[in-house]
Tab-separated table of C-alpha atoms and ligand atoms in Angstrom:
chain	number	residue	atom	x	y	z
A	822	UNK	CA	-15.162	-15.508	-7.641
A	823	UNK	CA	-15.639	-16.467	-11.309
A	824	UNK	CA	-13.933	-14.268	-13.889
A	825	UNK	CA	-15.354	-13.773	-17.386
A	826	UNK	CA	-13.266	-13.051	-20.455
A	827	UNK	CA	-13.373	-9.397	-21.609
A	828	UNK	CA	-13.320	-8.454	-25.330
A	829	UNK	CA	-12.218	-4.839	-24.921
A	830	UNK	CA	-12.007	-2.090	-22.290
A	831	UNK	CA	-13.185	1.434	-23.082
A	832	UNK	CA	-13.997	4.511	-21.037
A	833	UNK	CA	-12.989	6.637	-18.073
A	834	UNK	CA	-12.560	5.539	-14.476
A	835	UNK	CA	-11.638	7.130	-11.144
A	836	UNK	CA	-9.953	4.487	-9.009
A	837	UNK	CA	-10.515	4.727	-5.221
A	838	UNK	CA	-8.384	6.881	-2.946
A	839	UNK	CA	-4.800	6.007	-2.084
A	840	UNK	CA	-4.622	3.526	0.791
A	841	UNK	CA	-1.328	4.765	2.262
A	842	UNK	CA	-2.464	8.401	2.195
A	843	UNK	CA	-5.918	7.554	3.621
A	844	UNK	CA	-4.391	5.809	6.673
A	845	UNK	CA	-2.052	8.701	7.340
A	846	UNK	CA	-4.782	11.338	6.965
A	847	UNK	CA	-6.819	9.687	9.746
A	848	UNK	CA	-3.814	9.183	12.023
A	849	UNK	CA	-2.358	12.672	11.657
A	850	UNK	CA	-5.837	14.228	11.755
A	851	UNK	CA	-6.413	12.489	15.108
A	852	UNK	CA	-3.149	13.953	16.494
A	853	UNK	CA	-3.819	17.451	15.138
A	854	UNK	CA	-5.758	20.262	16.788
A	855	UNK	CA	-9.108	20.858	15.085
A	856	UNK	CA	-11.146	19.053	12.440
A	857	UNK	CA	-9.437	17.494	9.439
A	858	UNK	CA	-11.663	16.999	6.402
A	859	UNK	CA	-10.609	14.134	4.148
A	860	UNK	CA	-12.062	13.903	0.629
A	861	UNK	CA	-11.569	10.798	-1.489
A	862	UNK	CA	-10.847	8.640	1.582
A	863	UNK	CA	-10.558	4.929	0.745
A	864	UNK	CA	-13.323	3.037	2.520
A	865	UNK	CA	-11.533	-0.287	2.208
A	866	UNK	CA	-11.286	-2.696	5.143
A	867	UNK	CA	-7.667	-1.729	5.948
A	868	UNK	CA	-8.442	1.970	6.353
A	869	UNK	CA	-11.621	1.165	8.281
A	870	UNK	CA	-9.379	-0.717	10.758
A	871	UNK	CA	-7.397	2.485	11.274
A	872	UNK	CA	-10.600	4.447	11.886
A	873	UNK	CA	-11.783	1.837	14.403
A	874	UNK	CA	-8.474	1.943	16.334
A	875	UNK	CA	-8.609	5.739	16.687
A	876	UNK	CA	-12.292	5.674	17.670
A	877	UNK	CA	-11.308	3.238	20.423
A	878	UNK	CA	-8.775	5.824	21.598
A	879	UNK	CA	-11.458	8.500	21.947
A	880	UNK	CA	-11.279	10.210	18.547
A	881	UNK	CA	-14.585	11.246	17.020
A	882	UNK	CA	-14.590	10.407	13.291
A	883	UNK	CA	-17.680	11.239	11.240
A	884	UNK	CA	-18.405	9.611	7.905
A	885	UNK	CA	-20.121	12.054	5.635
A	886	UNK	CA	-21.073	10.604	2.181
A	887	UNK	CA	-17.698	10.679	0.418
A	888	UNK	CA	-15.860	12.759	3.052
A	889	UNK	CA	-14.494	11.968	6.481
A	890	UNK	CA	-14.277	14.415	9.375
A	891	UNK	CA	-11.620	13.625	11.979
A	892	UNK	CA	-12.015	15.679	15.153
A	893	UNK	CA	-8.410	15.725	16.343
A	894	UNK	CA	-7.455	16.140	19.994
A	895	UNK	CA	-3.811	17.144	19.626
A	896	UNK	CA	-0.598	15.179	20.094
A	897	UNK	CA	-1.481	14.188	23.678
A	898	UNK	CA	-5.248	13.796	23.266
A	899	UNK	CA	-5.570	10.017	22.787
A	900	UNK	CA	-7.060	7.979	25.615
A	901	UNK	CA	-6.417	4.369	26.622
A	902	UNK	CA	-8.594	1.963	24.596
A	903	UNK	CA	-10.950	-0.222	26.650
A	904	UNK	CA	-10.090	-3.338	24.597
A	905	UNK	CA	-7.362	-4.724	22.336
A	906	UNK	CA	-6.836	-2.659	19.174
A	907	UNK	CA	-7.380	-4.719	16.034
A	908	UNK	CA	-5.554	-3.754	12.831
A	909	UNK	CA	-7.253	-6.512	10.803
A	910	UNK	CA	-5.144	-7.286	7.719
A	911	UNK	CA	-3.343	-3.941	7.737
A	912	UNK	CA	0.438	-3.746	8.116
A	913	UNK	CA	0.321	0.039	7.793
A	914	UNK	CA	-2.139	0.333	10.694
A	915	UNK	CA	-0.102	-2.041	12.880
A	916	UNK	CA	3.312	-0.506	12.289
A	917	UNK	CA	2.381	3.192	12.226
A	918	UNK	CA	0.092	3.015	15.261
A	919	UNK	CA	2.853	1.213	17.196
A	920	UNK	CA	5.066	4.281	16.781
A	921	UNK	CA	2.317	6.524	18.128
A	922	UNK	CA	1.441	4.170	21.006
A	923	UNK	CA	5.079	3.888	22.131
A	924	UNK	CA	5.046	7.511	23.305
A	925	UNK	CA	1.620	7.627	25.030
A	926	UNK	CA	1.007	7.652	28.779
A	927	UNK	CA	-1.078	4.459	28.652
A	928	UNK	CA	-0.665	0.776	27.806
A	929	UNK	CA	-2.565	-1.370	25.345
A	930	UNK	CA	-2.400	-4.435	23.151
A	931	UNK	CA	-2.518	-4.441	19.371
A	932	UNK	CA	-3.355	-7.423	17.197
A	933	UNK	CA	-4.657	-8.303	13.740
A	934	UNK	CA	-5.806	-11.214	11.575
A	935	UNK	CA	-3.805	-14.400	11.006
A	936	UNK	CA	-1.760	-12.790	8.205
A	937	UNK	CA	-0.785	-9.848	10.450
A	938	UNK	CA	0.047	-12.288	13.239
A	939	UNK	CA	2.694	-13.884	11.031
A	940	UNK	CA	4.299	-10.719	9.616
A	941	UNK	CA	7.572	-9.409	11.076
A	942	UNK	CA	7.169	-6.728	13.733
A	943	UNK	CA	10.726	-6.990	15.057
A	944	UNK	CA	11.629	-4.471	12.328
A	945	UNK	CA	9.716	-1.835	14.338
A	946	UNK	CA	10.276	-3.307	17.804
A	947	UNK	CA	14.049	-2.988	17.516
A	948	UNK	CA	14.142	0.795	16.861
A	949	UNK	CA	11.304	1.491	19.317
A	950	UNK	CA	13.202	-0.383	22.057
A	951	UNK	CA	16.309	1.643	21.162
A	952	UNK	CA	14.243	4.810	21.749
A	953	UNK	CA	13.374	3.621	25.274
A	954	UNK	CA	10.022	2.154	24.221
A	955	UNK	CA	8.412	-0.857	25.869
A	956	UNK	CA	6.969	-3.146	23.196
A	957	UNK	CA	6.719	-6.942	23.404
A	958	UNK	CA	5.532	-9.662	21.057
A	959	UNK	CA	3.123	-11.560	23.305
A	960	UNK	CA	3.885	-14.911	21.641
A	961	UNK	CA	7.632	-14.183	21.649
A	962	UNK	CA	7.851	-14.724	17.874
A	963	UNK	CA	8.451	-11.116	16.790
A	964	UNK	CA	4.865	-10.817	15.514
A	965	UNK	CA	1.556	-9.383	16.777
A	966	UNK	CA	-0.187	-9.451	19.202
A	967	UNK	CA	1.980	-6.705	20.658
A	968	UNK	CA	1.837	-5.264	24.173
A	969	UNK	CA	2.837	-1.608	24.121
A	970	UNK	CA	3.409	0.283	27.366
A	971	UNK	CA	3.722	4.000	26.628
A	972	UNK	CA	7.020	5.427	27.918
A	973	UNK	CA	9.072	8.643	27.717
A	974	UNK	CA	11.170	8.202	24.556
A	975	UNK	CA	14.496	9.580	23.412
A	976	UNK	CA	15.647	10.307	19.866
A	977	UNK	CA	17.771	7.947	17.764
A	978	UNK	CA	19.500	8.127	14.403
A	979	UNK	CA	18.271	4.937	12.820
A	980	UNK	CA	19.842	3.250	9.796
A	981	UNK	CA	17.130	0.936	8.589
A	982	UNK	CA	18.261	-2.321	6.975
A	983	UNK	CA	15.110	-2.310	4.799
A	984	UNK	CA	13.543	0.380	2.625
A	985	UNK	CA	10.150	0.349	4.290
A	986	UNK	CA	7.805	3.299	4.637
A	987	UNK	CA	6.019	1.526	7.464
A	988	UNK	CA	9.250	1.231	9.486
A	989	UNK	CA	10.314	4.785	8.630
A	990	UNK	CA	6.893	6.220	9.513
A	991	UNK	CA	6.704	4.274	12.782
A	992	UNK	CA	10.006	5.780	13.941
A	993	UNK	CA	9.160	9.316	12.779
A	994	UNK	CA	5.815	9.164	14.614
A	995	UNK	CA	7.528	7.935	17.787
A	996	UNK	CA	10.037	10.743	17.205
A	997	UNK	CA	7.249	13.307	17.699
A	998	UNK	CA	7.098	12.118	21.343
A	999	UNK	CA	10.859	11.699	21.894
A	1000	UNK	CA	13.410	14.023	23.428
A	1001	UNK	CA	15.760	15.286	20.703
A	1002	UNK	CA	15.694	15.052	16.924
A	1003	UNK	CA	15.028	11.592	15.494
A	1004	UNK	CA	16.305	10.592	12.069
A	1005	UNK	CA	15.745	7.579	9.820
A	1006	UNK	CA	18.014	6.665	6.923
A	1007	UNK	CA	17.014	3.907	4.523
A	1008	UNK	CA	18.955	2.132	1.759
A	1009	UNK	CA	16.619	3.513	-0.947
A	1010	UNK	CA	13.956	6.161	-0.353
A	1011	UNK	CA	10.619	4.439	0.255
A	1012	UNK	CA	7.225	6.110	-0.277
A	1013	UNK	CA	7.370	9.548	1.378
A	1014	UNK	CA	3.688	10.220	2.126
A	1015	UNK	CA	4.406	10.566	5.865
A	1016	UNK	CA	7.048	13.227	5.291
A	1017	UNK	CA	4.850	15.204	2.862
A	1018	UNK	CA	1.732	15.039	5.036
A	1019	UNK	CA	3.415	15.707	8.399
A	1020	UNK	CA	5.015	18.799	6.882
A	1021	UNK	CA	1.577	19.908	5.651
A	1022	UNK	CA	0.162	19.461	9.177
A	1023	UNK	CA	2.944	21.726	10.543
A	1024	UNK	CA	5.545	19.275	11.871
A	1025	UNK	CA	9.199	20.226	11.693
A	1026	UNK	CA	10.482	17.524	9.372
A	1027	UNK	CA	13.544	17.691	7.140
A	1028	UNK	CA	14.341	15.378	4.233
A	1029	UNK	CA	17.635	14.952	2.459
A	1030	UNK	CA	18.393	12.044	0.110
A	1031	UNK	CA	17.351	8.895	1.989
A	1032	UNK	CA	17.188	10.517	5.437
A	1033	UNK	CA	14.181	12.087	7.163
A	1034	UNK	CA	14.463	13.828	10.563
A	1035	UNK	CA	11.762	15.098	12.849
A	1036	UNK	CA	11.792	17.478	15.820
A	1037	UNK	CA	9.711	16.549	18.872
A	1038	UNK	CA	6.433	17.942	20.177
A	1039	UNK	CA	5.084	19.457	16.934
A	1040	UNK	CA	1.867	21.410	17.124
A	1041	UNK	CA	-0.120	19.724	14.363
A	1042	UNK	CA	-2.926	21.832	12.854
A	1043	UNK	CA	-5.989	20.251	11.237
A	1044	UNK	CA	-5.939	20.380	7.432
A	1045	UNK	CA	-8.082	19.598	4.434
A	1046	UNK	CA	-6.824	16.521	2.579
A	1047	UNK	CA	-7.710	15.530	-0.984
A	1048	UNK	CA	-6.688	11.902	-1.391
A	1049	UNK	CA	-5.601	11.116	-4.979
A	1050	UNK	CA	-6.481	7.848	-6.722
A	1051	UNK	CA	-4.292	4.928	-5.681
A	1052	UNK	CA	-1.672	3.991	-8.289
A	1053	UNK	CA	-1.587	0.505	-6.764
A	1054	UNK	CA	-5.292	0.117	-7.640
A	1055	UNK	CA	-4.775	1.824	-11.006
A	1056	UNK	CA	-2.140	-0.836	-11.747
A	1057	UNK	CA	-4.804	-3.496	-12.457
A	1058	UNK	CA	-6.494	-1.278	-15.055
A	1059	UNK	CA	-3.184	-0.208	-16.560
A	1060	UNK	CA	-2.323	-3.888	-17.070
A	1061	UNK	CA	-5.820	-4.802	-18.281
A	1062	UNK	CA	-5.879	-1.861	-20.719
A	1063	UNK	CA	-2.474	-2.790	-22.144
A	1064	UNK	CA	-3.191	-6.514	-22.495
A	1065	UNK	CA	-6.841	-6.521	-23.679
A	1066	UNK	CA	-7.231	-6.101	-27.473
A	1067	UNK	CA	-8.780	-2.884	-28.863
A	1068	UNK	CA	-8.765	-1.075	-25.519
A	1069	UNK	CA	-8.388	2.551	-24.543
A	1070	UNK	CA	-9.029	3.719	-21.001
A	1071	UNK	CA	-8.465	6.936	-19.085
A	1072	UNK	CA	-7.780	6.756	-15.341
A	1073	UNK	CA	-8.523	10.121	-13.721
A	1074	UNK	CA	-6.526	11.826	-10.953
A	1075	UNK	CA	-4.097	9.047	-10.044
A	1076	UNK	CA	-1.279	9.682	-7.546
A	1077	UNK	CA	2.083	9.566	-9.356
A	1078	UNK	CA	4.378	10.467	-6.445
A	1079	UNK	CA	7.843	9.451	-7.801
A	1080	UNK	CA	8.383	7.173	-4.771
A	1081	UNK	CA	5.313	5.184	-5.883
A	1082	UNK	CA	5.259	5.271	-9.666
A	1083	UNK	CA	7.960	2.793	-10.713
A	1084	UNK	CA	5.241	0.787	-12.474
A	1085	UNK	CA	4.937	3.484	-15.151
A	1086	UNK	CA	8.663	3.215	-15.966
A	1087	UNK	CA	8.476	-0.573	-16.138
A	1088	UNK	CA	5.444	-0.448	-18.446
A	1089	UNK	CA	7.287	1.982	-20.747
A	1090	UNK	CA	10.304	-0.375	-20.762
A	1091	UNK	CA	7.971	-3.214	-21.749
A	1092	UNK	CA	6.721	-1.212	-24.746
A	1093	UNK	CA	3.483	0.179	-23.283
A	1094	UNK	CA	1.471	2.971	-24.865
A	1095	UNK	CA	0.790	5.126	-21.790
A	1096	UNK	CA	0.353	8.911	-21.750
A	1097	UNK	CA	0.165	11.156	-18.695
A	1098	UNK	CA	-2.275	14.070	-18.999
A	1099	UNK	CA	-3.061	16.997	-16.664
A	1100	UNK	CA	0.067	16.312	-14.624
A	1101	UNK	CA	0.283	18.265	-11.353
A	1102	UNK	CA	3.570	17.865	-9.475
A	1103	UNK	CA	2.681	19.959	-6.389
A	1104	UNK	CA	2.502	18.129	-3.032
A	1105	UNK	CA	1.311	14.617	-3.811
A	1106	UNK	CA	1.767	14.567	-7.617
A	1107	UNK	CA	-1.214	13.475	-9.739
A	1108	UNK	CA	-2.062	12.850	-13.389
A	1109	UNK	CA	-4.706	11.320	-15.624
A	1110	UNK	CA	-3.323	8.156	-17.224
A	1111	UNK	CA	-4.310	7.193	-20.775
A	1112	UNK	CA	-3.704	3.533	-21.619
A	1113	UNK	CA	-3.971	1.880	-25.041
A	1114	UNK	CA	-3.570	-1.773	-26.023
A	1115	UNK	CA	0.104	-2.541	-26.551
A	1116	UNK	CA	2.298	-5.416	-27.519
A	1117	UNK	CA	4.554	-5.956	-24.492
A	1118	UNK	CA	8.005	-7.501	-24.191
A	1119	UNK	CA	10.088	-8.662	-21.219
A	1120	UNK	CA	12.360	-6.487	-19.081
A	1121	UNK	CA	14.611	-6.586	-16.017
A	1122	UNK	CA	13.420	-4.981	-12.774
A	1123	UNK	CA	15.944	-4.644	-9.961
A	1124	UNK	CA	17.739	-2.302	-7.574
A	1125	UNK	CA	16.580	1.184	-6.651
A	1126	UNK	CA	13.265	1.045	-8.506
A	1127	UNK	CA	11.946	-1.854	-6.380
A	1128	UNK	CA	10.518	0.128	-3.396
A	1129	UNK	CA	8.587	2.371	-5.806
A	1130	UNK	CA	6.652	-0.585	-7.271
A	1131	UNK	CA	6.765	-3.215	-4.539
A	1132	UNK	CA	2.961	-3.625	-4.311
A	1133	UNK	CA	2.619	-3.786	-8.106
A	1134	UNK	CA	4.958	-6.759	-8.621
A	1135	UNK	CA	2.180	-9.403	-8.639
A	1136	UNK	CA	0.486	-7.480	-11.477
A	1137	UNK	CA	3.808	-6.921	-13.266
A	1138	UNK	CA	4.551	-10.667	-13.037
A	1139	UNK	CA	1.192	-11.470	-14.633
A	1140	UNK	CA	1.826	-8.904	-17.395
A	1141	UNK	CA	5.259	-10.453	-17.946
A	1142	UNK	CA	3.680	-13.896	-18.401
A	1143	UNK	CA	1.547	-12.504	-21.257
A	1144	UNK	CA	4.469	-10.485	-22.742
A	1145	UNK	CA	7.004	-11.823	-25.247
A	1146	UNK	CA	10.431	-12.763	-23.911
A	1147	UNK	CA	11.917	-13.046	-20.456
A	1148	UNK	CA	11.325	-10.787	-17.455
A	1149	UNK	CA	13.703	-10.930	-14.502
A	1150	UNK	CA	12.645	-9.503	-11.134
A	1151	UNK	CA	15.435	-9.183	-8.534
A	1152	UNK	CA	16.062	-7.471	-5.161
A	1153	UNK	CA	12.430	-7.913	-4.150
A	1154	UNK	CA	12.825	-10.220	-1.120
A	1155	UNK	CA	10.347	-7.967	0.742
A	1156	UNK	CA	7.639	-9.723	-1.300
A	1157	UNK	CA	8.065	-12.720	0.978
A	1158	UNK	CA	6.701	-10.808	4.013
A	1159	UNK	CA	3.680	-9.063	2.507
A	1160	UNK	CA	0.030	-10.108	3.071
A	1161	UNK	CA	1.194	-13.449	1.619
A	1162	UNK	CA	4.573	-14.704	0.382
A	1163	UNK	CA	3.984	-13.096	-3.006
A	1164	UNK	CA	6.914	-14.820	-4.727
A	1165	UNK	CA	5.541	-18.280	-3.888
A	1166	UNK	CA	1.895	-17.399	-4.424
A	1167	UNK	CA	2.411	-15.656	-7.786
A	1168	UNK	CA	4.588	-18.564	-8.981
A	1169	UNK	CA	2.077	-21.190	-7.840
A	1170	UNK	CA	-0.862	-19.449	-9.515
A	1171	UNK	CA	0.918	-18.524	-12.758
A	1172	UNK	CA	2.055	-22.153	-13.101
A	1173	UNK	CA	-1.552	-23.307	-12.675
A	1174	UNK	CA	-2.315	-21.160	-15.732
A	1175	UNK	CA	0.487	-22.793	-17.753
A	1176	UNK	CA	3.127	-20.072	-17.375
A	1177	UNK	CA	6.872	-20.724	-17.239
A	1178	UNK	CA	8.007	-19.102	-13.960
A	1179	UNK	CA	11.075	-19.784	-11.847
A	1180	UNK	CA	10.965	-18.390	-8.311
A	1181	UNK	CA	14.204	-17.086	-6.805
A	1182	UNK	CA	15.009	-16.006	-3.249
A	1183	UNK	CA	14.431	-12.331	-4.116
A	1184	UNK	CA	12.199	-12.399	-7.182
A	1185	UNK	CA	11.150	-14.403	-10.230
A	1186	UNK	CA	12.219	-15.240	-13.757
A	1187	UNK	CA	9.239	-15.305	-16.100
A	1188	UNK	CA	9.574	-16.699	-19.600
A	1189	UNK	CA	6.591	-14.984	-21.160
A	1190	UNK	CA	4.478	-15.618	-24.208
A	1191	UNK	CA	3.325	-19.188	-23.381
A	1192	UNK	CA	-0.411	-19.676	-24.032
A	1193	UNK	CA	-2.136	-19.176	-20.650
A	1194	UNK	CA	-5.338	-20.988	-19.748
A	1195	UNK	CA	-7.960	-20.658	-17.018
A	1196	UNK	CA	-7.443	-22.301	-13.634
A	1197	UNK	CA	-8.612	-22.260	-10.047
A	1198	UNK	CA	-6.506	-19.584	-8.380
A	1199	UNK	CA	-5.843	-19.415	-4.640
A	1200	UNK	CA	-5.716	-15.790	-3.474
A	1201	UNK	CA	-4.319	-16.805	-0.061
A	1202	UNK	CA	-6.646	-13.975	1.033
A	1203	UNK	CA	-4.172	-11.470	-0.400
A	1204	UNK	CA	-6.051	-8.662	-2.169
A	1205	UNK	CA	-3.257	-7.907	-4.632
A	1206	UNK	CA	-3.068	-11.568	-5.699
A	1207	UNK	CA	-6.850	-11.690	-6.243
A	1208	UNK	CA	-6.888	-8.541	-8.405
A	1209	UNK	CA	-3.780	-9.461	-10.439
A	1210	UNK	CA	-5.240	-12.866	-11.324
A	1211	UNK	CA	-8.690	-11.432	-11.999
A	1212	UNK	CA	-7.021	-9.377	-14.740
A	1213	UNK	CA	-5.270	-12.539	-15.986
A	1214	UNK	CA	-8.659	-14.272	-16.081
A	1215	UNK	CA	-10.197	-11.589	-18.300
A	1216	UNK	CA	-7.503	-12.222	-20.942
A	1217	UNK	CA	-6.568	-15.930	-20.869
A	1218	UNK	CA	-8.376	-18.725	-22.709
A	1219	UNK	CA	-10.821	-20.783	-20.683
A	1220	UNK	CA	-12.436	-20.327	-17.313
A	1221	UNK	CA	-10.678	-18.776	-14.288
A	1222	UNK	CA	-12.004	-18.786	-10.754
A	1223	UNK	CA	-10.449	-17.221	-7.647
A	1224	UNK	CA	-10.778	-18.783	-4.204
A	1225	UNK	CA	-11.156	-16.025	-1.628
A	1226	UNK	CA	-11.687	-13.420	-4.363
A	1227	UNK	CA	-13.769	-11.242	-2.014
A	1228	UNK	CA	-10.558	-10.154	-0.212
A	1229	UNK	CA	-10.355	-7.277	-2.743
A	1230	UNK	CA	-12.434	-5.412	-0.116
A	1231	UNK	CA	-9.132	-4.715	1.722
A	1232	UNK	CA	-8.130	-2.009	-0.762
A	1233	UNK	CA	-10.737	-1.909	-3.567
A	1234	UNK	CA	-14.287	-2.979	-2.617
A	1235	UNK	CA	-15.720	-2.027	-6.060
A	1236	UNK	CA	-12.975	-3.738	-8.052
A	1237	UNK	CA	-15.032	-6.350	-9.939
A	1238	UNK	CA	-17.764	-3.835	-10.657
A	1239	UNK	CA	-15.260	-1.350	-12.144
A	1240	UNK	CA	-13.548	-4.033	-14.239
A	1241	UNK	CA	-16.783	-5.099	-15.941
A	1242	UNK	CA	-18.090	-1.523	-16.155
A	1243	UNK	CA	-15.224	-0.690	-18.539
A	1244	UNK	CA	-15.942	-3.775	-20.667
A	1245	UNK	CA	-19.480	-2.698	-21.672
B	2288	S3P	C1	2.966	0.982	2.887
B	2288	S3P	C2	4.273	0.626	2.728
B	2288	S3P	C3	4.705	-0.602	2.038
B	2288	S3P	C4	3.589	-1.186	1.180
B	2288	S3P	C5	2.293	-1.224	1.925
B	2288	S3P	C6	1.858	0.177	2.331
B	2288	S3P	C7	2.650	2.227	3.618
B	2288	S3P	O1	5.077	-1.570	2.993
B	2288	S3P	O2	3.945	-2.468	0.743
B	2288	S3P	O3	1.287	-1.784	1.106
B	2288	S3P	O4	1.493	2.692	3.573
B	2288	S3P	O5	3.555	2.770	4.253
B	2288	S3P	P1	6.564	-1.611	3.610
B	2288	S3P	O6	6.770	-0.394	4.389
B	2288	S3P	O7	6.585	-2.833	4.482
B	2288	S3P	O8	7.478	-1.737	2.439
């Protein structure tokens, strides 16, 4: 994918629906009684993998223009798939579905692409085994493919070593099938879309500080879901709007759930001119985000804020390379087990552009403000790497090209179109 330089960005954009919320809407809709209507569903490859898995388990899902209709069959309505379930590139599909599958009365295997087959699944296997589940890594390496034999489960109180919404959600979903009340406590609260949406569907779920608990056998009722714009997709336009000269863009109806919106705080700390308009804090909070060209400076990002911006760090690192001064990113070792090792891949690609970046075990030190030039970027088929460096390519001097740039279809199929649409 070849990236052209952009002179300015102007106009209004609605980014596609939130990926995390879209996955959950399909999953919980399938386990609810009645038809769940989902508006603003993200039709990216990851969420399509979730749809395919539930279709294979007997759930009728209709695609209607921009809406999705999920004809749920209740908590015990799934049927055994006739073939291996394939989560594609999606960690959310793999880990959340595993929690559901652990409590079924059938067995199946679950796999994914080569990236998924190298990502750690022992983080969900351990708690599921502790609940009485039967889940095995078929290659014995703690990764997919996984064989899951549905079993009667019992509740646990789990203290997760990582702040991961995928781990938390997996356990809470298994908890719906377990005897007793299951709880998950994490070091820092990770994105809480599962808690908010399960409550909305009628589950008995309680949240206090970093702990969520769920009572078994909820009667989930179909609901109407309006998926807000994905702040992780908005991130690329926030960065592009801030870094491109003479720009002013308005991103409509973006999700700003506090467990997801750490990026906005970081941008403010870097000197960004960002205004939130039409803020609505009910349920999944939303706002319109107005972005104007700004002169950015370095900052330190560490500790409790990390889970709320974990997917935005590749974009933040690119912004930091264009900003004046030093940016230090710490406590982000989770980046090493995402779709790619994002610490290594961001470092490698920023260096190709002439940036001064030092990778550390749990983050990066970026000495910003060096003149950045075009380069051939390797996306490692990681959508967030491709989009972060596409933004870099619209600003730097010279020609930038991205190998594997089409992987943006995982979370944002129209990404390149939207980027150039705002530059007209
Ligand atoms: C997600 C949780 C995060 C995030 C991923 C989506 C989710 O992963 O990085 O893109 O939808 O629950 P972890 O739970 O591994 O932190």
